[in-house]
Amino acid sequence: MFTLSDQQLPYHNIPAHPDLRLDIKRLDLIHPLISGNKFYKLKDNIRTAQQQGYQQLLTFGGAYSNHIAATAAAGKLLNIPTIGIIRGEELEHQALNPTLTTAQQNGMQLHFVSRQEYRQRHEAEYLARLSAKFPYAYIIPEGGTNTLAVQGCQEILSEKDLQTYDVICCAVGTGGTISGLINASAEHQQVIGFPALKGDFLIQDIQHWTKKSNWLLVQDYHFGGYAKVTPALLDFIQRFEQQYQIPLEPIYTGKMLFGLFELIKQNYFVKGSRILVIHSGGLQGKTSLS
Ligand SMILES: *Cc1c(COP(=O)(O)O)cnc(C)c1O
């Protein structure tokens, strides 16, 4: 897609507490649409698709999906046609939101499917039918999470990150990103994930991708579920943005930082802890949501 060296990614220090060091690694600045973790999740998949002679990329997502936005933009950049299977057949007859409008402008062919059909997105039989319909398409799962994505996310942490920090924090959706971070982390580090959605299945999902145990999920800050927000969350995001001049969105990074600030208030971290927060991007959806 494009190459990225670690030196290009800024770190921003946040003076959240005098006894802690808190730095944010700005993966959100990688690209306006192929942002944050989605770059790392896509890059090896796209390389593999090209090497194996596929001519299109096909993937799945909801109307606000950062993964859909990233896949469409990457396809445009690399001249690979993309196909998006989008949840919600009713959307076909409505004006498209900014995420889908931009995806379409970037050349993505949108296929709107019912929720019932969308639910089959992980089933082998359904995937076989899609492969028959789109024989030249390399299929990437919803949210982009597969073996190559987890491998790609292992590159988020640099050698220096492994030496410098005690704690690594990230937002969690499907669990692919945190799995890569855990696999790459040093023994002495703890990886803390803040799920953006409800559900105990995430623990098993992450255990599928990693054998290590230096991680945990803080499950208290999903704010009612995926894409659910509260006035308190929106207020926190606004204050954070004003104070630190770092943009957040309410689905993932806003919830993570809200939760992290709560843990800090509760003296969860031992004095002197050095915390690295992964800003996983996702800001393209902000205009659609506000
Ligand atoms: C997709 C996304 C996540 C979740 O990543 P997973 O690998 O699915 O856990 C977190 N933050 C942002 C901004 C995202 O777009």
Coordinates of N, CA, C and O in Angstrom, one line a residue, residues 14 16 20 22 24 169-172 192-196 218-224 228-241 244 246-269 275 277-280:
I14 N 0.5 12.9 27.5 CA -0.7 13.4 28.2 C -0.5 13.5 29.7 O -0.3 12.4 30.3
A16 N -1.8 13.2 32.5 CA -3.1 12.8 33.1 C -2.9 12.7 34.6 O -3.9 12.9 35.4
L20 N 2.3 9.2 36.9 CA 2.3 8.2 35.7 C 2.8 8.9 34.5 O 2.8 10.1 34.4
L22 N 2.0 8.9 30.5 CA 1.0 8.4 29.6 C 1.3 9.0 28.2 O 1.3 10.2 28.0
I24 N 0.5 8.7 23.9 CA -0.5 8.2 22.9 C 0.3 8.0 21.6 O 0.9 9.0 21.1
C169 N -2.4 0.1 26.2 CA -3.9 0.1 26.2 C -4.4 0.3 24.7 O -3.8 1.0 23.9
C170 N -5.5 -0.4 24.5 CA -6.1 -0.3 23.1 C -7.6 -0.5 23.2 O -8.1 -1.1 24.2
A171 N -8.3 0.0 22.2 CA -9.7 -0.3 22.1 C -9.9 -1.6 21.4 O -9.0 -2.0 20.6
V172 N -11.0 -2.3 21.7 CA -11.2 -3.6 21.2 C -12.6 -3.7 20.5 O -13.6 -3.3 21.0
I192 N -3.9 -4.0 28.1 CA -5.2 -3.8 28.6 C -6.1 -3.4 27.4 O -5.9 -2.4 26.8
G193 N -7.2 -4.1 27.2 CA -8.2 -3.8 26.2 C -9.5 -3.3 26.7 O -9.9 -3.7 27.8
F194 N -10.0 -2.3 26.0 CA -11.3 -1.7 26.4 C -12.3 -2.0 25.3 O -12.3 -1.3 24.3
P195 N -13.2 -3.1 25.5 CA -14.1 -3.4 24.5 C -15.1 -2.3 24.2 O -15.7 -1.7 25.2
A196 N -15.5 -2.1 22.9 CA -16.5 -1.2 22.5 C -17.8 -1.8 22.5 O -18.8 -1.1 22.2
V218 N -11.0 -4.7 30.2 CA -11.8 -3.9 31.1 C -13.2 -3.7 30.5 O -13.3 -3.0 29.5
Q219 N -14.1 -4.4 31.0 CA -15.4 -4.6 30.3 C -16.4 -3.5 30.7 O -17.6 -3.7 30.3
D220 N -16.1 -2.6 31.5 CA -17.1 -1.7 32.1 C -17.3 -0.4 31.3 O -18.1 0.4 31.7
Y221 N -16.7 -0.2 30.2 CA -16.8 1.1 29.5 C -17.3 0.9 28.0 O -16.9 1.6 27.2
H222 N -18.3 0.0 27.8 CA -18.9 -0.1 26.5 C -20.1 0.9 26.3 O -20.6 1.0 25.2
F223 N -20.5 1.5 27.4 CA -21.6 2.5 27.4 C -22.9 1.9 26.7 O -23.6 2.6 26.0
G224 N -23.1 0.6 27.0 CA -24.4 0.1 26.6 C -24.3 -0.8 25.3 O -25.2 -1.5 25.0
K228 N -23.2 2.7 20.9 CA -24.0 3.4 21.9 C -23.2 4.5 22.5 O -22.0 4.2 22.8
V229 N -23.8 5.6 22.8 CA -23.1 6.7 23.5 C -23.9 7.3 24.6 O -25.1 7.1 24.6
T230 N -23.3 8.0 25.5 CA -24.0 8.7 26.5 C -23.6 10.2 26.5 O -22.5 10.4 26.0
P231 N -24.3 11.1 27.1 CA -23.9 12.5 27.2 C -22.5 12.5 27.9 O -21.7 13.4 27.5
A232 N -22.3 11.7 28.9 CA -21.1 11.8 29.7 C -19.9 11.4 28.8 O -18.8 12.0 28.9
L233 N -20.1 10.4 27.9 CA -19.0 10.1 27.0 C -18.7 11.2 26.0 O -17.5 11.6 25.8
L234 N -19.7 11.7 25.5 CA -19.5 12.8 24.5 C -18.9 14.0 25.1 O -18.0 14.7 24.5
D235 N -19.3 14.3 26.4 CA -18.7 15.4 27.1 C -17.2 15.2 27.4 O -16.4 16.1 27.2
F236 N -16.9 13.9 27.8 CA -15.5 13.6 28.0 C -14.7 13.8 26.8 O -13.6 14.4 26.8
I237 N -15.2 13.3 25.6 CA -14.5 13.4 24.4 C -14.2 14.9 24.0 O -13.1 15.3 23.7
Q238 N -15.2 15.7 24.2 CA -15.1 17.1 23.9 C -14.0 17.8 24.8 O -13.2 18.5 24.3
R239 N -14.1 17.5 26.0 CA -13.1 18.1 26.9 C -11.7 17.6 26.6 O -10.7 18.3 26.7
F240 N -11.6 16.3 26.4 CA -10.2 15.7 26.0 C -9.7 16.4 24.8 O -8.5 16.8 24.8
E241 N -10.5 16.5 23.8 CA -10.0 17.1 22.5 C -9.6 18.6 22.7 O -8.6 19.0 22.2
Y244 N -6.2 18.5 25.0 CA -5.0 17.8 24.5 C -4.8 18.0 22.9 O -3.8 17.5 22.4
I246 N -6.1 16.3 20.6 CA -6.1 15.0 19.9 C -7.5 14.6 19.7 O -8.3 14.5 20.6
P247 N -7.9 14.4 18.4 CA -9.3 14.0 18.1 C -9.6 12.5 18.5 O -8.7 11.6 18.4
L248 N -10.8 12.3 19.0 CA -11.2 11.0 19.4 C -12.6 10.8 18.7 O -13.2 11.7 18.3
E249 N -13.0 9.5 18.6 CA -14.4 9.3 18.1 C -15.0 8.4 19.2 O -14.4 7.8 20.0
P250 N -16.4 8.4 19.2 CA -17.1 7.9 20.4 C -17.2 6.3 20.3 O -17.6 5.8 21.3
I251 N -16.9 5.7 19.2 CA -17.2 4.2 19.2 C -16.0 3.4 19.9 O -16.3 2.5 20.6
Y252 N -14.8 3.8 19.6 CA -13.7 3.1 20.1 C -12.8 3.9 21.0 O -12.7 3.6 22.2
T253 N -12.1 4.9 20.4 CA -11.0 5.5 21.2 C -11.6 6.4 22.3 O -10.9 6.5 23.4
G254 N -12.7 7.0 22.2 CA -13.4 7.8 23.2 C -13.7 6.9 24.4 O -13.4 7.3 25.6
K255 N -14.2 5.7 24.2 CA -14.6 4.8 25.3 C -13.3 4.3 26.0 O -13.3 4.2 27.2
M256 N -12.3 4.0 25.2 CA -11.0 3.5 25.8 C -10.4 4.6 26.7 O -10.1 4.3 27.9
L257 N -10.3 5.8 26.2 CA -9.7 6.9 27.1 C -10.6 7.2 28.3 O -10.1 7.5 29.4
F258 N -11.9 7.2 28.1 CA -12.8 7.4 29.3 C -12.5 6.4 30.3 O -12.3 6.7 31.5
G259 N -12.4 5.1 29.9 CA -12.2 4.0 30.8 C -10.8 4.1 31.5 O -10.6 3.9 32.7
L260 N -9.8 4.5 30.7 CA -8.4 4.6 31.2 C -8.4 5.7 32.2 O -7.8 5.5 33.3
F261 N -9.0 6.8 31.9 CA -9.0 7.9 32.9 C -9.7 7.5 34.2 O -9.3 8.0 35.3
E262 N -10.7 6.7 34.1 CA -11.4 6.2 35.3 C -10.5 5.4 36.1 O -10.4 5.5 37.3
L263 N -9.8 4.5 35.4 CA -8.8 3.6 36.1 C -7.7 4.4 36.8 O -7.3 4.1 38.0
I264 N -7.3 5.4 36.1 CA -6.3 6.3 36.7 C -6.8 7.0 38.0 O -6.1 7.0 39.0
K265 N -8.1 7.5 37.9 CA -8.7 8.1 39.1 C -8.8 7.2 40.2 O -8.7 7.5 41.4
Q266 N -9.0 5.9 39.9 CA -9.2 4.9 41.0 C -7.8 4.4 41.5 O -7.8 3.4 42.2
N267 N -6.7 5.0 41.1 CA -5.4 4.6 41.5 C -5.1 3.1 41.1 O -4.5 2.4 41.8
Y268 N -5.6 2.7 39.9 CA -5.4 1.4 39.5 C -3.9 1.0 39.2 O -3.5 -0.1 39.4
F269 N -3.2 2.1 38.7 CA -1.8 1.8 38.3 C -0.8 2.1 39.4 O -1.0 3.1 40.1
I275 N 2.6 4.2 30.6 CA 1.5 3.6 29.8 C 1.5 4.1 28.4 O 1.7 5.3 28.1
V277 N -0.8 4.3 25.0 CA -2.1 4.2 24.5 C -2.0 4.2 23.0 O -1.4 5.0 22.4
I278 N -2.6 3.2 22.4 CA -2.7 3.1 20.9 C -3.9 3.8 20.4 O -5.0 3.4 20.6
H279 N -3.7 4.9 19.7 CA -4.8 5.6 19.0 C -5.1 4.9 17.7 O -4.3 5.0 16.8
S280 N -6.1 4.2 17.7 CA -6.4 3.3 16.5 C -7.1 4.0 15.4 O -7.5 3.3 14.4

